[in-house]
Amino acid sequence: CPVGVGCSSVEKKIYVHLNYTLPCVRLLNATHQIGCQSHLSGNVGVLHVLESEENLDWVLRSGLNPPYLVILDSPLFTRSIMMKLKNGSSRVAGVAVVAPSTNPPDGVSPHTNCPNENTGVYTEKYDPALAHCNVTVWNPLGSGLSYEEFDFPIFSLKDDNDTKVIRQCYMDHNRAVNGSAPQHPLCAMQLLSHMSAVTDTATCMRRSDLSAFSLSLDTVCDPLADFNVWASTRPLNNTAKGHKEGESVVVAAARLDSRSFFFDVAPGAESSVSGFVALLAAAHALRSVTQEAPPPRNILYAFFQGETFDYIGSSRMVYDMEKKHFVVDLDNIHSLLEIGQVCLLSSSPLPPSSFQRFLRARPIPGVVIQDHQSSFTNRFYESMYDNAGYLDISYPPDLTPEQQLQFVTDTATALTEVATVVARSLYAQAGGDQARLSSINADPQMVTQMLYGFLVRSNNSWFQQLVPSNLMSFLADRPTNLYVGVLNQHSELTMLVQHLLANLTGTTVNITQENCNYQREDEQDKANKHMFFYVWVQGAAPPNATEREGFCTRSTVRLTSALSPAFDLQEYTSKDYSTWTESRWKSISGRIFLVAGHELEMLTLGVGLGVLITSLLLTYAMSAKADILFSSGREPVNATY
């Protein structure tokens, strides 16, 4: 635009930009791609609000102004409707799903009905009778929608002012009245979510590798990866890898991540949060007793990332143990206890769990704690509805956020009982003093604060105390996103669990902030950094004070890579390890506007062409007569007076 012209104000008069849009993005593995994407400049379609499945005929056949961008409420976001839209994609520009403010009454799971079926312990090589969920279909409500490929964008919209504007625009311009076709101008929407990667992981990784040798090529995808978080009741030398003679370890494990159909919304309340919060609470309950009366065996707490995508985190830890790249190896493991969708499990076969990756490598004794005897009881497995509401975490309406943080819910009380059982079981399994078991109890106040922080609002006073000041940006006025990260990135969940575990299992040491940041007790200390992790956290702000009272926490917490071994081995078509990657994109956006009718567009084009031709003719004529039209009328040089 020319200087001084209000381009932004003109754009605002034409477009209404959507503020809250969550896209479905493209993921790839060894064999194919899944997810959604738009054209390079976005997909544009005439808005149509789908009122029922029978109303699909207007979109797929009888509507006069395709392509359509379909707006539908969450009850209509089903496999049946979405597959019909996919098969008629030449008339479908995209889909926008209005997310409800409350959970639907019926179960919804866009995941498959047999999670991680190809990378667990049950395969054609080991007990094929139990492979592919032949005996137990673990997720019977699974529609598999998250693992379909759509060649148009699909966005989730919050049911707020944006949605009201969209519906009003549709009612004013697009809704057919008495069976007659709507008249122009029509309300349209543009969704932009172009994905860079295509085909499969091998293809996108090859193209990404080429970008290192060419300035004109960009990286098109990244491996799904993050960091596992672990700690031990007795410190282990982090620089001495491999087998440790005389060290016997009981592994206590939980998965961290979750997902849903839409990117950046993965609450995972029952599928993940219930399990890792119970393990965090159990670790805190064991802190004092393992220091006062250490059991003969060490307890290693392991929180795995990327388990949703073919056990990325657990397979990486097992691989590192096999290759002597971890602080202990598989021979050091005495047994394993895993907390999943938390109630004791007595079913056979073993449900989807990180423990399966250990069993693939070694017949290790173990127990998996779940809340189902056969199929999942979780009606919203790996969906946006697996949230605080589903776990019945609610608060009296008159409470402030700070009071909600302290309010012990019934869910927290029940989970505290589970954490207490887990803590006592771990201490007994590690060979601890039986007389001390009754003194081991999880703290319901701490459990309720963790549930609030992960499922309601991570930006709260308790979480603020337990993180360094430079990580405050990770805290937000929303639930924590449990979606796994990509290579070389910390997810907000990993960061929170790392610092929670450090504070719940570690001790406060009286050293300076400088020494704490340098991982030492004093300037002469060269050894403790190999045994402990030091972190200076913000601490609480005293009443009427403007500055927090920070302190240093010393713990055994460490981070290790949660990158699938397939990418280290460059085996992008591996059948043994996860090969999931995430496509890169440049922009995600949505906006609505009015489009004119075809007749008006042609009239505008005709007038424009007429003006262009007229201006060209005038320009030609003026150029031909320029000597006459623009003559200066100068007098001869030799004129005299």
XYZ file of C-alpha atoms in Angstrom:
641
model
C 0.000 0.000 0.000
C 1.178 3.564 -0.608
C 2.499 5.472 2.372
C -0.294 7.118 4.305
C -3.030 4.759 3.102
C -4.742 2.842 5.896
C -4.349 -0.695 4.526
C -4.985 -2.352 7.883
C -8.220 -0.449 8.388
C -9.416 -1.484 4.905
C -8.575 -5.112 5.684
C -10.519 -4.942 8.941
C -13.576 -3.773 7.011
C -13.290 -6.746 4.654
C -12.198 -9.586 6.968
C -13.138 -10.800 10.433
C -10.147 -12.711 11.800
C -10.789 -15.657 14.105
C -8.974 -15.412 17.429
C -9.092 -19.002 18.688
C -8.293 -21.603 16.034
C -6.763 -25.014 16.690
C -5.830 -26.936 13.531
C -5.470 -30.583 12.720
C -1.857 -30.920 11.531
C -0.006 -33.451 9.417
C 1.989 -36.306 10.964
C 4.006 -38.923 9.111
C 5.457 -42.343 9.887
C 7.281 -45.126 8.058
C 4.417 -45.934 5.721
C 2.096 -42.960 5.219
C 0.849 -39.553 6.333
C -2.147 -38.611 8.460
C -3.840 -35.373 9.459
C -4.963 -32.334 7.482
C -3.687 -29.424 5.439
C -4.811 -26.514 3.275
C -3.544 -25.205 -0.051
C -0.512 -22.925 0.020
C -2.674 -19.782 0.146
C -5.420 -21.366 2.246
C -8.757 -22.958 1.400
C -11.761 -20.719 0.756
C -15.354 -21.917 0.792
C -18.895 -20.673 1.269
C -20.013 -21.195 4.859
C -22.554 -23.914 5.526
C -23.703 -24.795 9.036
C -24.416 -28.528 9.128
C -27.503 -29.188 11.224
C -27.761 -32.972 10.785
C -26.187 -35.817 8.827
C -29.146 -35.721 6.425
C -28.198 -32.108 5.666
C -24.962 -33.349 4.019
C -26.691 -33.604 0.638
C -26.545 -29.808 0.271
C -22.762 -29.872 0.703
C -22.034 -32.974 -1.356
C -24.557 -32.703 -4.188
C -27.345 -30.140 -4.351
C -25.747 -26.900 -3.127
C -25.254 -24.340 -5.924
C -22.143 -22.568 -4.626
C -19.413 -25.112 -3.886
C -16.886 -25.555 -2.473
C -18.338 -25.310 1.032
C -16.602 -24.749 4.319
C -18.646 -26.783 6.765
C -19.361 -25.592 10.311
C -20.544 -28.351 12.621
C -21.138 -28.842 16.327
C -19.101 -31.488 18.125
C -21.900 -34.148 18.227
C -21.718 -34.209 14.399
C -17.935 -34.597 14.390
C -18.188 -38.350 13.836
C -16.351 -40.808 11.645
C -19.453 -41.364 9.523
C -19.876 -37.680 8.643
C -16.162 -36.943 8.273
C -15.575 -39.857 5.904
C -18.489 -38.711 3.729
C -16.970 -35.226 3.600
C -13.573 -36.731 2.802
C -14.990 -38.770 -0.081
C -16.706 -35.657 -1.439
C -13.720 -33.401 -0.923
C -14.011 -31.760 -4.358
C -17.000 -29.865 -2.938
C -15.521 -29.418 0.559
C -13.029 -26.611 1.259
C -12.643 -27.390 4.939
C -14.359 -28.113 8.242
C -14.622 -26.067 11.431
C -15.744 -27.908 14.570
C -17.322 -25.880 17.380
C -15.880 -27.208 20.633
C -18.509 -27.399 23.407
C -18.082 -25.822 26.824
C -19.104 -29.114 28.499
C -18.315 -32.712 27.664
C -20.740 -34.688 25.471
C -22.844 -37.370 27.197
C -21.597 -40.164 24.939
C -18.053 -41.450 24.671
C -15.765 -40.010 21.976
C -12.297 -41.280 21.097
C -10.628 -40.347 17.778
C -7.755 -42.737 18.559
C -7.592 -46.290 17.194
C -9.312 -49.126 19.032
C -5.958 -50.890 19.506
C -3.385 -48.275 20.670
C 0.255 -48.883 19.710
C -0.639 -52.307 18.356
C 2.500 -52.693 16.240
C 5.170 -51.684 18.768
C 4.147 -53.471 21.968
C 5.241 -56.858 23.221
C 2.496 -58.793 21.438
C 3.548 -59.275 17.821
C 3.783 -62.024 15.227
C 7.137 -62.894 16.828
C 5.896 -62.993 20.438
C 2.499 -64.488 21.299
C 0.754 -63.693 18.000
C -2.559 -64.917 19.428
C -2.637 -61.744 21.557
C -1.368 -59.386 18.838
C -3.563 -56.696 17.246
C -6.008 -56.802 20.195
C -7.270 -60.232 19.106
C -8.323 -61.045 22.671
C -9.157 -57.621 24.115
C -10.104 -54.514 22.145
C -8.682 -51.969 24.571
C -10.337 -48.851 23.194
C -13.716 -50.001 21.809
C -14.891 -46.402 21.303
C -11.882 -45.623 19.124
C -12.973 -44.315 15.718
C -9.464 -44.016 14.269
C -10.309 -40.511 13.031
C -6.977 -39.116 14.298
C -5.181 -41.533 11.973
C -7.022 -40.607 8.766
C -5.668 -38.277 6.082
C -7.774 -35.312 4.924
C -6.831 -33.099 1.973
C -8.638 -30.097 3.444
C -8.095 -28.162 6.704
C -10.041 -29.021 9.858
C -10.059 -26.487 12.681
C -11.547 -26.433 16.168
C -13.338 -23.219 17.132
C -14.098 -22.108 20.648
C -17.810 -21.574 21.319
C -17.482 -17.843 21.936
C -17.948 -14.505 20.145
C -16.154 -15.747 17.011
C -18.626 -18.595 16.672
C -21.570 -16.236 17.172
C -20.249 -13.968 14.396
C -19.890 -16.954 12.064
C -23.400 -18.223 12.763
C -24.877 -14.753 12.332
C -23.057 -14.279 9.025
C -24.452 -17.621 7.858
C -27.994 -16.753 8.945
C -27.862 -13.333 7.273
C -26.393 -14.411 3.942
C -26.259 -18.170 3.364
C -29.288 -19.857 4.891
C -31.790 -21.066 2.314
C -35.302 -19.720 2.898
C -38.348 -21.770 1.837
C -36.165 -24.005 -0.301
C -34.822 -21.136 -2.404
C -31.111 -20.721 -3.046
C -29.422 -17.932 -1.048
C -28.543 -14.761 -2.924
C -25.149 -13.094 -3.131
C -23.162 -11.740 -1.409
C -22.469 -14.969 0.499
C -20.529 -15.434 3.711
C -17.257 -17.324 3.166
C -14.356 -18.504 5.279
C -10.668 -19.010 4.610
C -8.630 -21.542 6.609
C -4.843 -21.564 6.229
C -2.778 -24.505 7.492
C -0.429 -25.514 4.690
C 1.906 -28.365 5.660
C 5.414 -28.649 4.204
C 5.958 -32.408 4.509
C 4.378 -35.090 2.327
C 4.275 -38.868 1.760
C 6.081 -40.476 4.742
C 8.911 -40.036 7.247
C 11.643 -41.401 4.967
C 10.714 -38.865 2.285
C 10.488 -35.855 4.561
C 13.693 -36.707 6.454
C 15.568 -37.074 3.166
C 14.337 -33.653 2.050
C 15.173 -32.152 5.429
C 18.700 -33.594 5.253
C 19.171 -31.933 1.855
C 18.303 -28.544 3.375
C 21.615 -28.628 5.264
C 23.435 -28.356 1.930
C 21.211 -25.797 0.198
C 20.086 -22.315 1.202
C 17.032 -22.635 -1.036
C 15.636 -25.703 0.770
C 13.919 -25.674 4.161
C 13.515 -28.388 6.768
C 10.055 -29.831 6.155
C 9.511 -32.055 9.194
C 10.832 -32.827 12.671
C 10.896 -36.106 14.602
C 8.443 -36.238 17.478
C 10.742 -36.125 20.486
C 11.071 -34.714 23.978
C 12.834 -35.656 27.216
C 12.180 -38.384 29.730
C 12.306 -37.242 33.355
C 13.797 -39.550 35.968
C 15.126 -39.532 39.526
C 16.277 -42.099 42.084
C 15.981 -42.425 45.845
C 19.766 -42.939 46.045
C 21.955 -40.764 43.801
C 23.500 -42.422 40.764
C 26.637 -41.093 39.094
C 25.291 -39.625 35.881
C 28.662 -39.735 34.112
C 29.202 -43.458 34.722
C 27.003 -45.214 32.184
C 26.095 -48.872 31.923
C 25.974 -51.680 34.453
C 26.533 -50.829 38.118
C 27.786 -53.749 40.136
C 25.682 -54.464 43.216
C 22.956 -51.965 42.239
C 19.415 -53.345 42.201
C 16.700 -51.004 40.939
C 12.918 -51.004 41.179
C 11.536 -48.888 38.318
C 8.369 -46.865 39.005
C 7.020 -45.565 35.700
C 4.261 -43.384 34.260
C 3.599 -41.848 30.856
C 3.412 -38.067 30.443
C 1.972 -37.277 27.039
C -1.426 -37.399 25.419
C -3.022 -36.102 22.223
C -6.337 -35.319 20.555
C -7.472 -34.775 16.978
C -6.456 -31.110 17.160
C -2.957 -29.756 17.687
C -2.125 -28.052 20.978
C -5.133 -29.393 22.895
C -4.265 -32.575 24.773
C -5.583 -32.517 28.355
C -5.085 -36.281 28.973
C -6.763 -36.137 32.390
C -7.351 -39.857 32.877
C -5.066 -41.265 30.189
C -1.945 -39.533 31.568
C -2.398 -36.970 34.361
C -4.006 -39.376 36.826
C -1.051 -41.744 36.494
C 1.876 -39.342 36.673
C 0.293 -37.248 39.454
C -0.156 -40.439 41.501
C 3.517 -41.309 40.912
C 4.677 -37.786 41.819
C 2.633 -37.974 45.031
C 4.052 -41.424 45.806
C 7.605 -40.145 45.258
C 6.946 -37.295 47.688
C 5.492 -39.726 50.253
C 8.673 -41.811 50.027
C 11.124 -38.912 50.414
C 11.473 -39.002 54.206
C 11.346 -42.756 54.752
C 13.929 -43.518 52.053
C 16.299 -41.039 53.707
C 15.684 -42.224 57.282
C 15.551 -45.964 56.501
C 16.916 -46.537 52.985
C 15.722 -49.832 51.473
C 18.301 -52.238 50.038
C 17.137 -51.571 46.500
C 17.143 -48.217 44.761
C 13.852 -46.843 43.418
C 14.056 -45.148 40.018
C 11.127 -42.917 39.065
C 10.731 -42.705 35.275
C 8.312 -40.400 33.445
C 8.164 -41.261 29.751
C 7.399 -38.815 26.936
C 5.970 -39.728 23.528
C 4.268 -42.949 24.634
C 1.171 -42.085 22.598
C 3.224 -42.445 19.418
C 4.510 -46.029 19.609
C 6.271 -45.766 22.982
C 8.950 -43.222 22.035
C 10.215 -42.507 25.566
C 10.240 -46.025 27.004
C 11.746 -47.571 23.867
C 14.515 -44.955 24.019
C 15.315 -45.712 27.663
C 15.387 -49.458 26.972
C 17.637 -48.835 23.938
C 20.016 -46.691 26.020
C 20.133 -49.376 28.716
C 20.957 -52.021 26.116
C 23.705 -49.847 24.603
C 25.127 -48.888 28.046
C 24.198 -45.219 27.522
C 22.069 -44.946 30.676
C 23.137 -44.817 34.326
C 21.998 -48.433 34.819
C 21.344 -51.291 32.425
C 18.616 -53.914 32.141
C 20.555 -56.314 34.375
C 20.258 -53.792 37.217
C 16.447 -53.811 37.060
C 14.852 -55.930 39.775
C 11.220 -55.224 38.831
C 8.924 -52.559 37.414
C 5.694 -50.943 38.593
C 3.775 -48.745 36.161
C 0.820 -46.491 36.873
C -1.512 -46.025 33.947
C -5.170 -45.021 33.904
C -5.443 -45.460 37.589
C -7.412 -49.619 40.452
C -5.559 -52.793 40.332
C -5.549 -54.762 37.125
C -6.022 -58.529 37.026
C -6.679 -58.950 33.337
C -4.699 -60.759 30.716
C -3.151 -59.836 28.349
C -1.154 -56.788 29.372
C -2.836 -53.512 28.337
C -1.011 -50.848 26.271
C 1.789 -49.702 28.590
C 5.424 -48.638 28.669
C 6.214 -51.912 30.455
C 5.682 -53.699 27.143
C 8.850 -52.123 25.736
C 10.881 -53.518 28.644
C 9.339 -56.968 28.131
C 10.339 -56.889 24.466
C 13.957 -56.673 25.641
C 13.926 -58.821 28.792
C 11.432 -60.907 30.857
C 11.344 -58.452 33.792
C 8.848 -58.983 36.649
C 6.336 -56.171 36.843
C 2.885 -54.830 37.623
C 0.713 -52.367 35.701
C -1.885 -50.452 37.710
C -4.970 -49.475 35.692
C -8.656 -48.717 36.303
C -10.109 -51.333 33.954
C -10.386 -55.103 33.962
C -10.529 -55.482 30.188
C -11.370 -52.619 27.798
C -10.660 -49.020 28.817
C -13.255 -47.397 31.029
C -12.029 -44.036 29.724
C -14.823 -42.851 27.383
C -12.711 -39.995 26.008
C -9.334 -41.672 25.460
C -6.938 -39.359 23.560
C -9.613 -36.731 22.909
C -10.113 -33.096 23.896
C -12.821 -34.223 26.329
C -10.425 -36.200 28.551
C -10.271 -33.174 30.828
C -10.901 -31.958 34.376
C -14.654 -32.189 33.862
C -14.395 -35.860 32.956
C -12.560 -36.562 36.233
C -15.305 -34.607 38.027
C -12.851 -31.982 39.251
C -15.131 -29.078 40.156
C -15.190 -26.319 42.746
C -17.836 -24.346 44.647
C -18.803 -21.313 42.506
C -17.788 -18.684 45.080
C -14.109 -19.727 45.318
C -11.264 -17.570 44.004
C -8.534 -19.230 41.880
C -6.273 -19.324 44.952
C -8.992 -21.012 47.006
C -9.628 -23.496 44.206
C -5.927 -24.377 44.253
C -6.232 -25.342 47.939
C -9.660 -27.024 47.757
C -9.318 -30.822 48.136
C -11.689 -32.420 45.621
C -13.118 -35.941 45.863
C -10.975 -36.904 42.869
C -7.837 -35.737 44.697
C -8.813 -37.740 47.772
C -9.308 -40.913 45.712
C -6.042 -40.404 43.826
C -4.231 -39.824 47.129
C -5.312 -43.281 48.257
C -3.901 -44.765 45.058
C -0.623 -42.869 45.538
C -0.367 -44.158 49.116
C -0.808 -47.771 47.962
C 1.804 -47.220 45.237
C 4.309 -45.662 47.652
C 3.952 -48.466 50.188
C 4.208 -51.107 47.457
C 7.386 -49.541 46.077
C 8.993 -49.362 49.503
C 8.131 -53.009 50.186
C 9.336 -54.088 46.726
C 12.623 -52.266 47.359
C 13.058 -54.346 50.528
C 12.190 -51.588 52.998
C 11.337 -52.027 56.679
C 7.809 -53.464 56.885
C 7.205 -51.734 60.216
C 7.414 -48.349 58.490
C 4.794 -49.010 55.798
C 1.891 -47.570 57.799
C 3.752 -44.258 58.165
C 3.956 -43.770 54.381
C 1.062 -41.589 53.254
C 0.529 -39.353 50.240
C -0.554 -35.746 50.834
C -4.076 -34.939 49.511
C -3.310 -31.201 49.563
C -0.377 -31.713 47.221
C -2.382 -34.000 44.943
C -5.188 -31.456 44.586
C -2.664 -28.709 43.777
C -1.081 -30.845 41.068
C -4.461 -31.695 39.539
C -5.391 -28.002 39.526
C -2.071 -27.027 37.958
C -2.151 -29.632 35.188
C -5.881 -29.702 34.423
C -7.195 -26.225 35.278
C -4.523 -23.518 35.371
C -0.755 -23.987 35.351
C -0.166 -20.306 36.137
C -0.889 -20.567 39.856
C 0.933 -19.499 42.999
C 2.227 -22.993 43.850
C 3.701 -23.765 40.441
C 5.219 -20.263 40.374
C 7.159 -21.047 43.543
C 8.672 -24.242 42.128
C 10.140 -23.010 38.840
C 13.042 -20.669 37.982
C 12.099 -17.142 36.976
C 13.169 -17.703 33.351
C 10.540 -20.431 32.969
C 7.560 -18.353 34.048
C 6.549 -17.998 30.408
C 5.688 -21.717 30.373
C 2.872 -21.109 32.858
C -0.494 -20.122 31.405
C -4.054 -19.432 32.470
C -5.231 -22.717 30.967
C -4.654 -26.454 31.435
C -1.214 -27.816 30.614
C -0.845 -29.098 27.051
C 0.293 -32.736 27.134
C 1.196 -32.993 23.440
C 4.723 -34.309 22.907
C 7.338 -31.910 21.553
C 9.669 -32.196 18.592
C 13.433 -32.692 18.412
C 15.546 -30.434 20.699
C 12.553 -28.786 22.353
C 11.337 -28.938 25.952
C 7.578 -29.158 26.167
C 5.899 -27.218 28.975
C 4.852 -30.528 30.547
C 8.423 -31.861 30.701
C 9.619 -28.655 32.326
C 6.855 -28.717 34.949
C 7.314 -32.381 35.850
C 11.096 -31.938 36.054
C 10.830 -29.134 38.600
C 7.935 -30.653 40.518
C 9.853 -33.910 40.903
C 12.953 -31.986 42.020
C 11.000 -30.153 44.721
C 8.975 -33.179 45.842
C 11.945 -35.551 46.162
C 14.875 -33.180 46.760
C 16.078 -31.075 49.657
C 16.704 -27.375 50.146
C 20.413 -26.530 50.445
C 21.793 -23.315 51.916
C 24.075 -22.148 49.107
C 24.294 -19.029 46.956
C 22.370 -18.627 43.739
C 25.652 -18.492 41.817
C 26.860 -21.826 43.196
C 23.424 -23.331 42.621
C 23.463 -22.289 38.969
C 26.972 -23.707 38.593
C 25.817 -27.076 39.985
C 28.044 -27.048 43.066
C 27.925 -26.683 46.842
C 30.891 -24.294 46.889
C 33.703 -23.166 44.614
C 35.837 -26.231 45.436
C 33.042 -28.724 44.782
C 33.736 -30.676 41.589
C 31.955 -33.978 42.318
C 28.355 -33.280 43.307
C 27.298 -32.163 39.830
C 27.707 -35.785 38.715
C 25.377 -37.001 41.466
C 22.815 -34.220 41.875
C 20.825 -31.626 39.967
C 20.739 -28.126 41.490
C 18.076 -25.582 40.566
C 17.335 -22.111 41.940
C 13.576 -21.663 42.115
C 11.557 -18.511 42.753
C 10.034 -19.458 46.087
C 7.099 -17.683 47.693
C 6.586 -13.953 48.036
C 6.187 -12.970 51.712
C 3.116 -10.887 52.631
C 3.462 -7.223 51.620
C 6.745 -7.999 49.825
C 7.553 -7.221 46.212
C 10.312 -9.802 45.741
C 10.205 -13.568 46.127
C 12.480 -15.485 48.485
C 14.259 -17.877 46.140
C 16.131 -20.981 47.250
C 18.216 -23.822 45.845
C 16.837 -27.350 45.547
C 19.155 -30.354 45.278
C 17.752 -33.560 43.814
C 18.628 -36.563 41.679
C 16.330 -35.470 38.836
C 17.717 -35.762 35.307
C 16.497 -35.419 31.744
C 17.368 -37.952 29.067
C 16.484 -38.012 25.396
C 13.045 -39.223 24.339
C 13.968 -39.452 20.647
C 13.116 -42.720 18.927
C 16.230 -44.836 18.210
C 15.012 -45.059 14.592
C 16.314 -41.529 13.984
C 19.734 -42.216 15.506
C 19.974 -45.350 13.395
C 18.469 -43.559 10.378
C 16.054 -46.460 10.002
C 13.083 -44.375 8.892
C 11.091 -47.446 7.855
C 11.728 -49.312 11.115
C 9.134 -51.792 12.372
C 10.713 -51.973 15.836
C 10.766 -48.281 16.794
C 8.522 -45.259 16.413
C 9.047 -43.316 13.182
C 6.576 -40.476 13.771
C 7.424 -36.997 12.506
C 5.496 -33.741 12.463
C 5.279 -31.544 9.398
C 6.397 -27.935 9.645
C 4.131 -25.063 8.672
C 4.490 -21.305 8.322
C 1.116 -19.918 9.317
C -2.147 -21.020 10.927
C -5.120 -18.670 10.578
C -8.802 -18.354 9.825
C -11.034 -15.483 8.719
C -14.515 -14.817 7.324
C -15.664 -12.327 4.669
C -18.372 -11.748 2.043
C -17.973 -12.925 -1.549
C -19.835 -11.420 -4.488
C -21.885 -13.348 -7.017
C -20.451 -14.620 -10.301
C -22.374 -12.017 -12.299
C -21.022 -9.141 -10.224
C -17.512 -10.568 -10.451
C -17.774 -10.741 -14.251
C -19.205 -7.206 -14.380
C -16.341 -5.965 -12.208
C -13.849 -7.775 -14.447
C -15.448 -6.285 -17.568
C -15.409 -2.750 -16.172
C -11.808 -3.218 -15.099
C -10.788 -4.451 -18.542
C -12.650 -1.522 -20.139
C -10.845 0.960 -17.918
C -7.529 -0.740 -18.703
C -8.089 -0.670 -22.489
C -9.285 2.937 -22.387
C -6.261 4.019 -20.378
C -3.921 2.205 -22.797
C -5.543 3.924 -25.798
C -5.355 7.324 -24.132
C -1.741 6.726 -23.198
C -0.907 5.729 -26.781
C -2.686 8.749 -28.238
C -1.031 11.135 -25.817
C 2.383 9.619 -26.539
C 1.843 10.008 -30.297
C 0.868 13.688 -29.912
C 3.309 14.461 -27.134
C 5.286 17.004 -29.245
C 2.124 19.014 -29.833
C 0.470 18.602 -26.463
C 3.553 19.307 -24.429
C 5.387 21.806 -26.702
C 7.082 24.573 -24.698
C 6.643 27.189 -27.518
C 10.229 28.363 -27.252
C 11.295 31.278 -29.545
C 14.159 30.983 -32.061
C 17.591 31.516 -30.610
C 18.474 34.395 -32.970
C 15.371 36.426 -32.107
C 16.151 40.112 -31.456
C 14.262 42.967 -29.917
